[in-house]
C-alpha positions as CSV (number, residue, x, y, z in Angstrom):
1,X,38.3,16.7,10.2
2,X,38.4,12.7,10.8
3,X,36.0,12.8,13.2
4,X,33.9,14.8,10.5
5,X,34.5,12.5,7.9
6,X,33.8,9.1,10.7
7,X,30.7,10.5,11.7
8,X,29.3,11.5,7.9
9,X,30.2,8.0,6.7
10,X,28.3,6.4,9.7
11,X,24.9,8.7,8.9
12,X,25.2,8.0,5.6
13,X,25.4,4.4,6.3
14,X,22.4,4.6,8.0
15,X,20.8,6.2,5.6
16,X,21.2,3.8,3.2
17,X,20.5,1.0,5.5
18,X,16.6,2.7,6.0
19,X,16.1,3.1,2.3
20,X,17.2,-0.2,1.8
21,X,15.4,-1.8,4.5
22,X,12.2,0.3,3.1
23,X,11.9,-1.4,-0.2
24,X,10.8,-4.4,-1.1
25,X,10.8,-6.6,-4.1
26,X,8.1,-8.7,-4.2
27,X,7.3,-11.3,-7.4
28,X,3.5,-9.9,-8.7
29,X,1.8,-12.3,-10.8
30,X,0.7,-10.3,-13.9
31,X,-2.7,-11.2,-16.1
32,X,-2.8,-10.4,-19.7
33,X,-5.1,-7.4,-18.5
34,X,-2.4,-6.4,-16.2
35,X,0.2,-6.3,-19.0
36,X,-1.9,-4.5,-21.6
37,X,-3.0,-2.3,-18.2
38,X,0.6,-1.5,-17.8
39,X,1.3,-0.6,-21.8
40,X,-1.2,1.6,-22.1
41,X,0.1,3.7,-18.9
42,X,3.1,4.1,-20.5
43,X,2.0,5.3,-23.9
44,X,1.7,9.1,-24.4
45,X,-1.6,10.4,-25.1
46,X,-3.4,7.5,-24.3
47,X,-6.8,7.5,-22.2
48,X,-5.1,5.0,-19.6
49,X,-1.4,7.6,-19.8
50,X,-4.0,10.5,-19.0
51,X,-5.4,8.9,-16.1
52,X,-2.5,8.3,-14.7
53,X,-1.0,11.6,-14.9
54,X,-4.2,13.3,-13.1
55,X,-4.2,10.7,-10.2
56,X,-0.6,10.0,-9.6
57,X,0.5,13.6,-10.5
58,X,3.5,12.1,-12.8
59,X,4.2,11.2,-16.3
60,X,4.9,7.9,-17.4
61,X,6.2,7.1,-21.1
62,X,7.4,3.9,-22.6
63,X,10.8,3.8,-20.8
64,X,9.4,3.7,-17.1
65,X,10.0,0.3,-15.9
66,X,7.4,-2.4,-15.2
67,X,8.7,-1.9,-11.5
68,X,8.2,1.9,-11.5
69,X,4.7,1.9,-13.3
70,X,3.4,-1.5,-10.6
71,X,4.8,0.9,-7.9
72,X,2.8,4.3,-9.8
73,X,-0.4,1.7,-9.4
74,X,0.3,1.1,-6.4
75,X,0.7,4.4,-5.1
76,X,-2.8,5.5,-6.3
77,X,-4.5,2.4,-5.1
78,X,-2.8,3.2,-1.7
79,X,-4.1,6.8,-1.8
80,X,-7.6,5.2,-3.0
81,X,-8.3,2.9,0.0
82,X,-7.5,5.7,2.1
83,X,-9.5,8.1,1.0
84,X,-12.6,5.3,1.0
85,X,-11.6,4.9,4.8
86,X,-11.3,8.4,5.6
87,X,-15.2,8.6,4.3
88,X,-16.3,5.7,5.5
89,X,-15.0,6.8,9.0
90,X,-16.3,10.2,8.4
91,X,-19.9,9.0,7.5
92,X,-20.1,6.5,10.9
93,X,-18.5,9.7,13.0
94,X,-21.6,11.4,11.7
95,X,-24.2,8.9,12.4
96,X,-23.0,8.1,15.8
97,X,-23.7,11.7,16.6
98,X,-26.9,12.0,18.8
99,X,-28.7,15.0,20.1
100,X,-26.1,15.7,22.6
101,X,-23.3,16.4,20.6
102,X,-25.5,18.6,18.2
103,X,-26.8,20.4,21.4
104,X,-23.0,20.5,22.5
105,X,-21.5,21.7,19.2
106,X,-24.7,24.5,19.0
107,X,-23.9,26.0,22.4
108,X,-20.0,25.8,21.4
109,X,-20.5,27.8,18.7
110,X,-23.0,30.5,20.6
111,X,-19.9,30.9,22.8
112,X,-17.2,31.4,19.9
113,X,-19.5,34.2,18.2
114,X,-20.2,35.7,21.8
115,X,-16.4,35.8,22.6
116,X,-15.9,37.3,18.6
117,X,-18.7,40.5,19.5
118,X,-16.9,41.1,23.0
């Protein structure tokens, strides 16, 4: 049961010392754009609040933090760049495609619907 107990303590420890060692607080210099950004993302029913909702799949109201509706920004600006280099990677995969991989990806797909009759 010590041993138990030791070796709980010690994952939990680490634990902590990951989710701790994953966040950072960093000083963001805030416009008066940003502010009034951040208000309106917090206030129910507004256009900005709405928004928000769709793209980051969670509700803010007027007691989420300043440091939880940054981090909400954030998050969907994160997913946003992604997205644009997914597509961006997508569309030069494409045209870097020449004749012989369309020829390739033809015959490879002759040979699936052969094997699918058989």
């Amino acid at each position: 049961m010590r041993v138990l107990r030791h070796l709980m303590l010690q994952i939990m420890r680490h634990i902590l010392h990951h989710v701790i060692m994953s966040v950072s607080r960093t000083p963001v210099p805030l416009t008066d754009q940003d502010r009034e950004l951040l208000e309106a993302i917090r206030t129910p029913g507004s256009a900005e609040n709405m928004a928000i909702q769709h793209l980051a799949g969670q509700t803010l109201g007027p007691d989420t933090s300043t440091a939880a509706a940054l981090h909400t920004l954030v998050d969907v600006a994160r997913k946003a760049v992604l997205e644009e280099v997914m597509v961006t990677g997508y569309a030069a995969l494409a045209a870097a495609q020449d004749n012989e991989d369309r020829a390739f990806r033809r015959a490879a797909r002759r040979r699936t619907a052969e094997v699918a009759t058989d």
